[in-house]
Amino acid sequence: MRNWYTAQELAGLAGMPGTERGVKKAAERLGWEGQRRLGSSRAIEYSFAVLPPETQAALLAASVNVEEAEVATASVPKVIERDVISSSRLLDSQRDVMTARLAFVREIERMSQVVSQQRAIMTLVGLARDGQLSPYLAARVERANDRKTADRSLSERTLKRWLADYRKHGEAGLAPARRKADLSVPEWAADFLRCYQRPTKPAVERAYAEFCTKYRGNTPSIHQVRRFLDKLSPEARERGRYSAQELKAFQPFRRRTTKNLLPGDVYTADGHKFDSEVINPHTGKPHRPEITTVLDVATRRVLGVSIGEAENAIDVMFALRDAIQRGGMFALFYVDNGSGFANEAVREVVDRLGGEMVHALPYNSQARGLIERAHQTIWVAAAKKLTSYIGADMDKHAGTKVHRISRQQLRDQGHTRLIPTMAEFMAAAEIEIEDYNNKPHRALAKIRDTETGRMRHMSPNEAWEAARATGWEPMLAPPELVNDLMRPQVVRRTVRGEITWDGNRYFLNELRHIHGEDVRIAYDVRDASRIWVRTMDGELIGEALLDGNASDYMPLNRIEKARGRRAQGQLKRGIDKLETLTGARVELVASTTAPNANLEPAQLEQAQHYAELAMERQAAEFEVPGDAMARYDLWQQLDARQRAGETLSLDEASWHASYPRHIDFKSIQRMYDFAAEQARA
């Protein structure tokens, strides 16, 4: 809006002549206040205040109907000056209404610089009623009203209310109030949740059906029940349907970072029940071994592994010993509260090594996500490579078939190729660990691959070596100390130099002086031939040997002589019986190893050479390979030797005759026959 207008600008408006000359004459006749326009010597401008009311209204309307871009440009600086923090918390729908109302507030402020606020408001109301607003403002009338009624025009009261809200609260005051959800709890909610929040996880329909049979009040519809459940948070809705441990999947958590750790700062360990069957070497029956894994947190490197039948302190200590021998000493040993870790034997070893054992909170497996993820990556993936996999992902019918065939083979043959032996499993476990330690890990930093030139994550072994390149070195313990610490200790009483432990007797001559006293013995679960005896103060006395004071009941030479005399007597009595029965003299001829005099020297030498070769073959231990292809190749070699006329040993001949009935032999032979047919074709 301007305060001064020329005759040319006023010509043709309401209450004004249609020509510039007529406007000038009217101004002279009515004595309008005027002034020369700056930069012009002849043009006269007339004040807005002296113009007729209808002319002023026309000028106001013309000023409202400006271009949309001009209005937007003029309002940008004032938008930035207002309260942005409050409006940033609004919903998109609230922000749209606020922006539409702000456009009218800006227009009133602009027009109020020339006319009164009341006249500016009435001008906008009249233009809106007549449909003469600019396209920019006309497009915002309906959105600014924020009503679903048919009448969405502007009113004086509405514009004044928007002005008051804007001046009191800023831009946020123009936004409509947010509709709040009804968070009241209906009276039937507790009764329904008792039917719904159960570990069996019943569906809403089944819980609602049970609820209707028990509830005595005004029963809600199932739609009301569903709307009530939608208002609850996942944690509140699923409480009772999940255990305390599983319910944490719906709760926020704290993400731990390992960027500031060095190798050896924290070791973490956990046991994992293998998801595939392995032949137990002690019983010969299938079982699922327990694998204890020790992981370095900083580099994700697997340092120690122990395989046993169940989680126990012995397997934990062996895994920890391997980790210390490979990676050195640790500062923290982060484990759970399982029986293999929460015991005095493991805690004593950790304390003597100078470390600290930290137990995770109960039902908080998320805190040990590193070792749980390693189990999935290493052992679950390894179990799925075996035919004897019995995890949740195994096909039900295939698993049943493998179980039936493997048990039948164990009953009939004593072995099966569907289930690996413990030796085969341990060899495969070493390969899996090596592959894991050499594979890029996404939790580690990125480096540029020297072969491809691309960026990739470091592997655990590379992260370990990268730490050593910065000057860090592992603190290795002497092997003697590690072996001594890893031996469990128990208290036993000495009796005349002997100690009884685990059903065995151990003897040490130095114990003769402490008869009847308690001592501490350390034992190795893998070697029962000796124990290490210490005083109760920890001083080493010596090694007590298994049956160290045992000797034969009688000297061997006397026993051998007695056996010879007994054999001679039995032989003499047998000859006497034969002579009595036959009536003839019976003589015994001793066997001789002298060469036959009828053989020529060359024949005798050849016979001796053949006998030596035969004796070497008979003496050599015959072993059947563990690999199916190697067994088939061995049978082919034995078959070729037999066709050439060579004599096989008893073990070789027996196995050569029985192996063609094995399923591996038939399948491999069919494979070779099919390959031969393809080659001929």
XYZ file of C-alpha atoms in Angstrom:
681
model
C 0.000 0.000 0.000
C 1.118 3.544 -0.835
C -0.065 6.849 0.602
C 0.212 8.882 -2.662
C -1.292 8.179 -6.114
C -1.133 10.050 -9.436
C -4.155 11.084 -11.575
C -3.228 8.391 -14.092
C -3.396 5.680 -11.395
C -6.731 6.999 -10.040
C -8.495 7.328 -13.411
C -11.275 4.774 -13.867
C -11.504 3.674 -10.232
C -14.754 3.689 -8.295
C -15.763 7.308 -7.431
C -13.207 8.718 -9.933
C -13.610 10.161 -13.478
C -12.589 7.918 -16.305
C -9.795 10.122 -17.642
C -6.639 11.622 -16.174
C -7.868 15.134 -17.087
C -11.154 14.599 -15.276
C -9.252 13.469 -12.130
C -7.139 16.641 -12.160
C -10.238 18.832 -12.511
C -11.986 17.042 -9.664
C -8.883 17.518 -7.476
C -8.801 21.262 -8.233
C -12.518 21.582 -7.580
C -12.431 19.677 -4.247
C -9.048 21.044 -3.114
C -7.248 17.656 -2.629
C -3.842 17.736 -1.000
C -1.142 17.101 -3.556
C 2.596 17.071 -4.163
C 4.973 16.737 -7.043
C 6.334 13.221 -7.593
C 10.044 12.885 -6.939
C 12.034 12.921 -10.156
C 9.225 14.496 -12.137
C 8.537 18.201 -12.668
C 4.913 17.938 -13.767
C 3.208 14.820 -12.284
C 1.059 15.533 -9.217
C 0.332 12.891 -6.523
C -2.747 13.005 -4.317
C -2.980 11.700 -0.714
C -4.873 8.466 -0.022
C -6.676 10.101 2.930
C -8.442 12.762 0.775
C -9.831 10.270 -1.737
C -13.510 9.258 -1.680
C -14.349 6.122 0.394
C -15.245 4.070 -2.668
C -11.916 4.963 -4.277
C -10.040 3.955 -1.127
C -11.839 0.589 -1.061
C -10.883 -0.010 -4.690
C -7.240 0.753 -3.920
C -7.350 -1.622 -0.922
C -8.821 -4.394 -3.046
C -6.201 -3.806 -5.700
C -3.469 -4.020 -3.098
C -4.841 -7.390 -1.856
C -4.946 -8.852 -5.359
C -1.183 -8.818 -5.839
C 0.860 -11.564 -7.327
C 1.397 -14.659 -5.168
C 5.177 -14.513 -5.469
C 5.252 -10.988 -4.070
C 3.251 -11.999 -1.009
C 5.442 -15.028 -0.358
C 8.622 -12.990 -0.727
C 7.358 -10.304 1.612
C 6.437 -12.866 4.320
C 9.733 -14.815 4.429
C 11.687 -12.520 6.767
C 8.885 -12.340 9.355
C 8.414 -16.159 9.368
C 12.029 -16.636 10.377
C 11.663 -14.184 13.245
C 8.857 -16.175 14.899
C 8.958 -19.130 17.259
C 10.277 -22.005 15.154
C 10.921 -24.374 18.045
C 7.252 -24.669 18.976
C 6.065 -25.104 15.390
C 8.670 -27.826 14.748
C 6.740 -30.155 17.054
C 3.525 -29.858 15.062
C 2.016 -32.447 12.788
C 1.977 -31.825 9.051
C -1.785 -31.171 9.117
C -1.390 -28.615 11.922
C 1.474 -26.935 10.093
C -0.599 -26.610 6.896
C -3.441 -24.872 8.757
C -0.978 -22.619 10.579
C 0.665 -21.523 7.304
C -2.709 -20.759 5.676
C -3.843 -18.600 8.613
C -0.478 -16.848 8.714
C -0.999 -15.642 5.138
C -4.114 -13.685 6.188
C -2.380 -12.309 9.280
C 0.448 -11.014 7.111
C -2.022 -9.418 4.701
C -3.832 -7.605 7.520
C -0.518 -6.324 8.926
C 0.510 -5.044 5.485
C -2.800 -3.262 4.866
C -2.800 -1.768 8.394
C 0.181 0.367 7.475
C -2.173 2.536 5.349
C -5.654 2.030 6.807
C -6.979 0.939 10.138
C -6.928 -2.733 11.152
C -10.724 -2.848 11.212
C -10.966 -1.548 7.652
C -8.301 -4.039 6.471
C -10.229 -6.911 8.063
C -13.544 -5.810 6.557
C -11.906 -5.420 3.130
C -10.657 -9.066 3.278
C -14.050 -10.309 4.460
C -15.807 -8.497 1.584
C -13.369 -9.753 -1.040
C -13.716 -13.323 0.259
C -17.510 -13.053 0.157
C -17.475 -11.761 -3.431
C -14.821 -14.283 -4.566
C -12.335 -11.559 -5.499
C -9.356 -12.689 -3.407
C -6.070 -13.348 -5.153
C -5.450 -16.991 -6.157
C -2.819 -17.228 -3.405
C -5.267 -16.253 -0.632
C -8.313 -17.931 -2.174
C -6.484 -21.279 -2.152
C -5.876 -20.917 1.601
C -9.340 -19.954 2.798
C -10.666 -23.500 3.177
C -7.454 -24.820 4.748
C -7.295 -21.893 7.201
C -10.843 -22.516 8.429
C -10.016 -26.202 9.159
C -13.693 -27.178 9.108
C -15.654 -29.778 7.230
C -18.776 -27.619 6.830
C -19.928 -26.211 3.483
C -19.354 -22.566 4.520
C -15.620 -21.964 4.680
C -15.499 -18.225 4.076
C -13.858 -15.590 6.257
C -15.517 -13.629 9.049
C -14.502 -10.601 11.080
C -14.505 -12.573 14.314
C -12.314 -15.346 12.872
C -9.684 -12.929 11.525
C -9.538 -11.042 14.818
C -9.103 -14.308 16.720
C -6.192 -15.321 14.465
C -4.555 -11.949 15.013
C -4.887 -12.244 18.781
C -3.491 -15.793 18.831
C -0.565 -14.789 16.631
C 0.360 -11.778 18.741
C 0.144 -13.786 21.953
C 1.774 -17.142 20.992
C 3.495 -16.514 17.661
C 3.155 -18.877 14.723
C 2.392 -21.867 16.952
C -0.703 -20.039 18.235
C -2.266 -20.259 14.760
C -2.073 -24.066 14.681
C -5.239 -25.944 15.627
C -5.208 -28.003 18.798
C -4.061 -31.573 18.345
C -6.717 -34.163 18.948
C -5.593 -36.271 21.910
C -6.210 -39.987 21.992
C -8.568 -41.333 24.589
C -6.179 -43.026 27.013
C -8.790 -43.955 29.565
C -8.821 -47.622 30.558
C -12.232 -49.252 30.261
C -13.498 -51.235 33.201
C -13.441 -54.509 31.259
C -9.765 -54.148 30.215
C -8.262 -56.034 33.178
C -10.590 -59.021 32.702
C -9.856 -59.220 28.993
C -6.076 -58.935 29.450
C -6.171 -61.882 31.864
C -7.513 -63.963 28.987
C -5.191 -62.441 26.386
C -1.800 -62.037 28.121
C -0.817 -65.692 28.423
C 2.359 -67.552 27.379
C 0.293 -69.606 24.915
C -0.274 -66.378 22.915
C -3.981 -66.853 22.089
C -5.444 -64.893 19.189
C -7.685 -61.917 19.900
C -10.782 -63.840 18.768
C -10.124 -66.785 21.098
C -9.281 -64.538 24.050
C -12.422 -62.500 23.355
C -14.587 -65.648 23.230
C -13.271 -66.785 26.612
C -13.676 -63.265 27.998
C -17.342 -63.130 26.955
C -18.130 -66.348 28.834
C -16.575 -65.052 32.074
C -17.371 -61.331 32.085
C -20.597 -60.399 33.901
C -20.810 -56.723 32.956
C -21.697 -54.938 29.730
C -19.617 -56.849 27.188
C -17.820 -54.666 24.597
C -17.649 -55.592 20.934
C -14.528 -57.164 19.488
C -13.911 -53.941 17.553
C -13.746 -52.018 20.827
C -11.318 -54.597 22.121
C -9.089 -54.258 19.067
C -9.096 -50.464 19.312
C -8.095 -50.734 22.972
C -5.196 -53.070 22.119
C -4.017 -50.684 19.400
C -3.729 -47.911 21.980
C -1.337 -49.964 24.129
C 2.401 -49.906 23.562
C 3.949 -53.182 22.304
C 5.642 -53.695 25.657
C 2.398 -53.274 27.613
C 0.381 -55.334 25.127
C 2.773 -58.302 24.996
C 3.527 -58.483 28.735
C 2.581 -61.960 29.916
C 2.684 -63.367 26.386
C 6.491 -63.256 26.410
C 8.997 -64.038 29.145
C 11.033 -61.303 30.769
C 13.972 -62.138 28.506
C 11.994 -62.154 25.253
C 10.061 -59.024 26.254
C 13.306 -57.046 25.980
C 13.001 -57.297 22.194
C 10.298 -54.610 22.451
C 12.265 -52.332 24.773
C 14.971 -49.734 24.056
C 18.554 -50.807 24.667
C 22.008 -49.343 25.020
C 24.330 -50.088 22.106
C 27.888 -50.768 23.195
C 30.866 -49.706 21.133
C 34.224 -51.482 21.089
C 36.230 -48.864 19.194
C 38.208 -47.833 22.280
C 39.173 -51.381 23.301
C 42.497 -53.078 22.653
C 42.949 -56.810 22.074
C 42.987 -58.629 25.380
C 41.012 -55.989 27.257
C 37.855 -58.104 27.336
C 37.397 -61.806 26.637
C 33.852 -63.132 26.439
C 32.795 -66.772 26.447
C 29.652 -68.837 26.259
C 28.539 -72.407 25.660
C 26.496 -73.512 22.657
C 24.671 -76.789 22.159
C 25.579 -77.914 18.644
C 22.541 -78.282 16.362
C 23.787 -81.472 14.736
C 24.480 -84.988 16.005
C 27.993 -86.368 16.452
C 29.076 -89.867 17.463
C 30.068 -89.905 21.127
C 33.508 -91.594 21.325
C 32.740 -93.026 24.769
C 29.337 -94.565 24.109
C 29.323 -94.891 20.321
C 25.883 -93.296 20.229
C 24.775 -89.992 18.638
C 24.733 -86.929 20.857
C 24.873 -83.128 20.564
C 28.216 -81.805 21.840
C 28.530 -78.627 23.898
C 30.963 -76.094 22.388
C 32.553 -73.472 24.636
C 33.966 -70.518 22.657
C 36.212 -67.719 23.935
C 36.127 -64.524 21.834
C 38.233 -61.357 21.987
C 35.766 -58.463 22.028
C 37.989 -55.829 20.396
C 38.925 -57.877 17.304
C 36.100 -60.486 17.294
C 38.813 -63.147 17.024
C 38.055 -66.659 18.282
C 40.916 -67.614 20.578
C 39.808 -70.706 22.458
C 37.390 -73.574 21.832
C 36.545 -76.622 23.919
C 34.176 -79.454 22.992
C 32.442 -81.570 25.608
C 29.187 -83.294 26.423
C 27.730 -80.486 28.587
C 28.711 -77.069 29.891
C 31.069 -77.570 32.841
C 34.023 -75.944 34.553
C 36.556 -78.313 32.956
C 35.642 -77.387 29.373
C 35.567 -73.692 30.293
C 39.079 -73.863 31.726
C 40.420 -75.702 28.687
C 38.887 -73.117 26.347
C 40.332 -70.339 28.517
C 43.743 -72.011 28.487
C 43.743 -72.143 24.687
C 42.739 -68.466 24.568
C 45.582 -67.449 26.894
C 48.125 -69.478 24.943
C 47.025 -67.913 21.648
C 46.091 -64.373 22.636
C 47.757 -63.748 25.977
C 46.379 -62.435 29.241
C 43.066 -60.598 29.583
C 41.763 -57.828 31.792
C 38.052 -58.753 31.957
C 36.357 -62.101 31.456
C 32.710 -61.344 30.554
C 30.438 -64.386 30.924
C 26.924 -65.365 31.950
C 25.745 -67.054 35.146
C 25.818 -70.616 33.808
C 27.126 -73.506 35.871
C 30.281 -73.702 33.761
C 31.301 -70.129 34.673
C 29.758 -69.408 38.073
C 31.907 -71.819 40.090
C 34.910 -71.620 42.369
C 37.314 -73.457 40.051
C 37.004 -70.987 37.164
C 36.936 -67.956 39.472
C 40.097 -69.162 41.201
C 41.909 -69.497 37.867
C 40.813 -66.011 36.766
C 41.896 -64.479 40.078
C 45.317 -66.155 39.972
C 45.827 -64.908 36.414
C 45.206 -61.357 37.632
C 42.017 -60.780 35.635
C 38.478 -59.991 36.680
C 35.363 -62.019 35.977
C 32.198 -60.042 35.187
C 28.822 -61.797 35.042
C 25.985 -60.504 32.898
C 22.611 -59.835 34.466
C 20.157 -62.753 34.473
C 17.789 -62.899 31.488
C 19.951 -60.377 29.650
C 21.376 -62.280 26.702
C 21.248 -59.093 24.606
C 24.201 -57.791 26.618
C 26.316 -60.646 25.206
C 25.228 -60.189 21.621
C 28.796 -60.522 20.309
C 29.244 -64.138 21.383
C 25.640 -65.006 20.473
C 26.195 -63.636 16.956
C 29.442 -65.623 16.689
C 27.527 -68.808 17.523
C 25.137 -68.117 14.644
C 27.945 -67.310 12.232
C 30.217 -70.241 13.101
C 28.396 -73.138 14.726
C 24.847 -72.836 13.391
C 26.177 -72.427 9.860
C 28.542 -75.387 10.389
C 25.700 -77.570 11.701
C 23.654 -76.899 8.567
C 26.459 -78.359 6.453
C 25.987 -81.786 8.059
C 23.371 -84.383 7.164
C 22.687 -84.963 10.863
C 21.446 -81.377 11.370
C 18.423 -81.342 13.692
C 17.834 -77.594 14.073
C 14.556 -75.765 13.610
C 15.264 -75.133 9.905
C 15.675 -78.835 9.078
C 12.908 -80.319 6.974
C 10.779 -82.559 9.176
C 10.510 -85.490 6.758
C 14.177 -85.362 5.768
C 15.244 -85.247 9.408
C 13.048 -88.248 10.243
C 14.520 -90.223 7.337
C 18.108 -89.444 8.364
C 17.336 -90.422 11.958
C 15.784 -93.753 10.925
C 18.538 -94.737 8.477
C 21.393 -93.713 10.767
C 20.018 -95.717 13.711
C 19.503 -98.746 11.494
C 23.096 -98.553 10.236
C 24.398 -98.220 13.794
C 22.501 -101.349 14.845
C 23.514 -103.426 11.820
C 27.042 -102.200 11.031
C 28.136 -100.411 14.174
C 28.869 -97.210 12.233
C 27.174 -94.757 9.880
C 28.367 -92.109 7.445
C 25.327 -89.920 8.074
C 26.663 -88.843 11.480
C 30.305 -87.687 11.766
C 32.656 -89.074 14.370
C 34.111 -86.847 17.052
C 37.485 -86.778 15.274
C 35.867 -85.669 12.016
C 33.815 -83.042 13.840
C 36.826 -81.583 15.672
C 38.793 -81.370 12.420
C 35.884 -79.569 10.761
C 35.571 -77.244 13.774
C 39.189 -76.123 13.381
C 38.517 -75.284 9.725
C 35.387 -73.302 10.622
C 37.266 -71.255 13.219
C 40.097 -70.514 10.810
C 37.637 -69.431 8.103
C 35.825 -67.163 10.558
C 39.030 -65.492 11.747
C 40.097 -64.816 8.144
C 36.730 -63.562 6.871
C 35.932 -59.781 6.815
C 33.799 -58.758 9.797
C 31.375 -55.859 9.359
C 31.896 -54.670 12.963
C 35.577 -53.933 12.283
C 37.172 -50.967 10.540
C 37.533 -50.808 6.769
C 40.771 -51.163 4.819
C 41.648 -51.200 1.126
C 42.041 -54.689 -0.265
C 45.479 -55.131 -1.827
C 44.136 -57.554 -4.452
C 40.927 -55.858 -5.599
C 41.750 -52.272 -4.604
C 38.310 -51.879 -3.030
C 37.421 -50.939 0.513
C 36.313 -53.782 2.768
C 36.098 -54.624 6.464
C 39.057 -56.164 8.239
C 39.011 -59.785 9.329
C 39.591 -60.643 13.014
C 43.128 -61.797 12.258
C 43.845 -58.578 10.355
C 42.450 -56.501 13.225
C 44.713 -58.394 15.632
C 47.793 -57.744 13.500
C 46.753 -54.103 12.976
C 46.757 -53.626 16.744
C 50.236 -55.138 16.961
C 51.414 -52.797 14.217
C 50.502 -49.823 16.431
C 52.827 -51.069 19.186
C 50.509 -53.275 21.211
C 51.831 -56.715 22.121
C 49.976 -59.547 23.886
C 51.102 -60.425 27.411
C 51.918 -64.121 27.092
C 52.149 -66.329 30.164
C 54.763 -69.103 30.502
C 53.374 -72.517 29.461
C 54.282 -74.001 32.837
C 52.240 -71.373 34.646
C 49.249 -71.806 32.351
C 49.275 -75.595 32.708
C 49.594 -75.312 36.460
C 46.750 -72.819 36.773
C 44.419 -74.767 34.533
C 44.615 -77.924 36.661
C 41.653 -78.194 39.035
C 42.532 -78.716 42.678
C 40.783 -80.724 45.383
C 41.644 -81.617 48.974
C 42.408 -85.252 49.850
C 43.903 -87.101 52.825
C 47.098 -89.144 52.650
C 47.250 -92.725 53.910
C 50.734 -94.296 54.169
C 52.043 -92.388 51.144
C 48.947 -93.037 49.024
C 46.177 -90.730 47.799
C 42.879 -92.027 46.474
C 41.270 -89.935 43.732
C 38.620 -90.734 41.117
C 38.788 -94.480 41.828
C 42.589 -94.641 41.388
C 45.490 -94.874 43.854
C 48.497 -92.581 43.516
C 51.746 -93.003 45.444
C 54.477 -90.536 46.393
C 57.232 -91.555 48.783
C 57.516 -88.011 50.222
C 54.020 -88.389 51.666
C 55.195 -90.950 54.236
C 55.994 -88.122 56.650
C 52.522 -86.545 56.521
C 50.405 -89.661 56.998
C 46.783 -88.844 57.745
C 47.031 -85.150 56.813
C 45.086 -83.205 54.201
C 46.842 -82.078 51.030
C 45.809 -80.293 47.870
C 46.059 -82.276 44.652
C 45.918 -80.871 41.113
C 44.841 -83.185 38.319
C 44.670 -83.131 34.545
C 41.397 -84.464 33.171
C 43.164 -85.652 30.027
C 45.986 -87.477 31.802
C 45.177 -89.824 34.701
C 48.701 -91.198 35.026
C 49.763 -88.661 37.677
C 48.616 -85.959 40.054
C 50.449 -82.987 41.559
C 50.486 -82.846 45.337
C 50.795 -79.598 47.311
C 50.579 -78.749 50.963
C 47.615 -76.790 52.220
C 49.863 -73.722 52.045
C 50.441 -74.265 48.309
C 53.996 -75.673 48.383
C 54.597 -78.328 45.721
C 55.564 -81.700 47.224
C 55.881 -83.696 44.009
C 54.122 -85.839 41.422
C 52.264 -88.881 42.647
C 52.145 -91.672 40.049
C 49.256 -93.995 39.351
C 49.919 -97.278 41.199
C 53.407 -95.977 41.943
C 53.952 -98.521 44.731
C 52.272 -101.482 42.974
C 54.249 -104.600 41.986
C 53.421 -108.113 40.792
C 52.098 -110.426 43.462
C 54.983 -112.841 42.751
C 58.171 -112.322 40.688
C 57.633 -112.992 37.013
C 60.492 -115.499 36.717
C 58.958 -117.704 39.402
C 55.555 -117.492 37.727
C 57.040 -118.404 34.360
C 58.820 -121.403 35.903
C 55.626 -122.551 37.590
C 53.720 -122.194 34.287
C 56.407 -124.306 32.517
C 56.308 -127.070 35.133
C 52.506 -127.125 34.938
C 52.612 -127.423 31.134
C 55.184 -130.233 31.271
C 53.089 -132.120 33.785
C 49.933 -131.811 31.711
C 51.834 -132.921 28.612
C 53.319 -136.002 30.373
C 49.916 -136.988 31.698
C 48.428 -136.652 28.216
C 51.146 -138.893 26.676
C 50.570 -141.518 29.361
C 46.860 -141.591 28.522
C 47.575 -141.995 24.785
C 50.037 -144.861 25.388
C 47.508 -146.578 27.653
C 44.752 -146.292 25.050
C 46.832 -147.277 21.988
C 49.249 -149.716 23.572
C 52.064 -148.143 21.545
C 54.807 -145.745 22.361
C 54.071 -142.083 21.638
C 56.901 -139.640 20.861
C 56.713 -135.873 20.423
C 58.697 -134.384 17.504
C 59.710 -130.754 18.013
C 59.159 -128.413 15.112
C 62.237 -127.048 13.374
C 62.950 -123.894 11.393
C 65.893 -125.443 9.506
C 65.748 -125.201 5.672
C 64.733 -128.225 3.625
C 67.779 -130.050 2.360
C 66.009 -130.949 -0.893
C 65.779 -127.264 -1.976
C 68.398 -125.750 -4.202
C 70.258 -122.727 -2.775
C 68.640 -120.328 -5.301
C 65.179 -121.717 -4.550
C 65.853 -121.536 -0.845
C 66.903 -117.860 -1.082
C 63.817 -117.013 -3.140
C 61.548 -118.809 -0.686
C 63.110 -116.986 2.228
C 62.661 -113.623 0.482
C 58.994 -114.414 -0.268
C 58.439 -115.476 3.329
C 59.949 -112.248 4.611
C 57.670 -110.181 2.383
C 54.661 -112.195 3.477
C 55.598 -111.760 7.127
C 55.960 -107.966 6.610
C 52.552 -107.773 5.013
C 51.038 -109.894 7.766
C 52.746 -107.797 10.461
C 51.724 -104.474 8.934
C 48.565 -103.134 10.544
C 45.713 -102.947 8.090
C 43.736 -99.676 8.429
C 40.568 -98.692 6.566
C 40.552 -94.986 5.533
C 37.805 -92.711 6.865
C 37.038 -91.132 3.466
C 34.629 -92.934 1.109
C 36.726 -92.308 -2.040
C 39.901 -93.467 -0.276
C 38.169 -96.709 0.766
C 37.058 -97.336 -2.797
C 40.615 -96.751 -4.102
C 42.011 -99.149 -1.460
C 39.553 -101.840 -2.546
C 40.623 -101.384 -6.165
C 44.284 -101.865 -5.147
C 43.510 -105.003 -3.150
C 41.395 -106.375 -6.000
C 44.247 -105.801 -8.470
C 46.702 -107.577 -6.157
C 44.336 -110.527 -5.757
C 43.795 -110.852 -9.538
C 47.576 -110.810 -10.022
C 47.853 -113.904 -7.812
C 49.180 -112.174 -4.710
C 48.077 -113.493 -1.319
C 46.229 -110.998 0.888
C 46.410 -110.914 4.655
C 43.470 -112.118 6.725
C 42.295 -108.557 7.476
C 42.763 -107.470 3.869
C 40.936 -110.494 2.481
C 38.064 -110.128 4.949
C 37.552 -106.438 4.198
C 37.972 -107.003 0.429
C 35.150 -109.518 0.503
C 32.750 -107.469 2.681
C 33.209 -103.929 1.295
C 31.318 -104.489 -2.034
C 28.149 -104.874 0.055
C 28.580 -101.362 1.503
C 26.313 -98.556 0.219
C 29.326 -96.296 -0.485
C 30.858 -98.890 -2.817
C 27.695 -99.196 -4.868
C 27.116 -95.457 -5.168
C 30.725 -94.727 -6.195
C 30.699 -97.574 -8.701
C 27.475 -96.229 -10.250
C 29.114 -92.809 -10.500
C 32.118 -94.216 -12.372
C 29.879 -96.272 -14.671
C 27.788 -93.181 -15.496
C 30.948 -91.162 -16.222
C 32.222 -93.908 -18.502
C 28.930 -94.003 -20.428
C 29.004 -90.227 -20.842
C 32.596 -90.433 -22.144
C 31.652 -93.120 -24.675
C 28.620 -91.097 -25.790
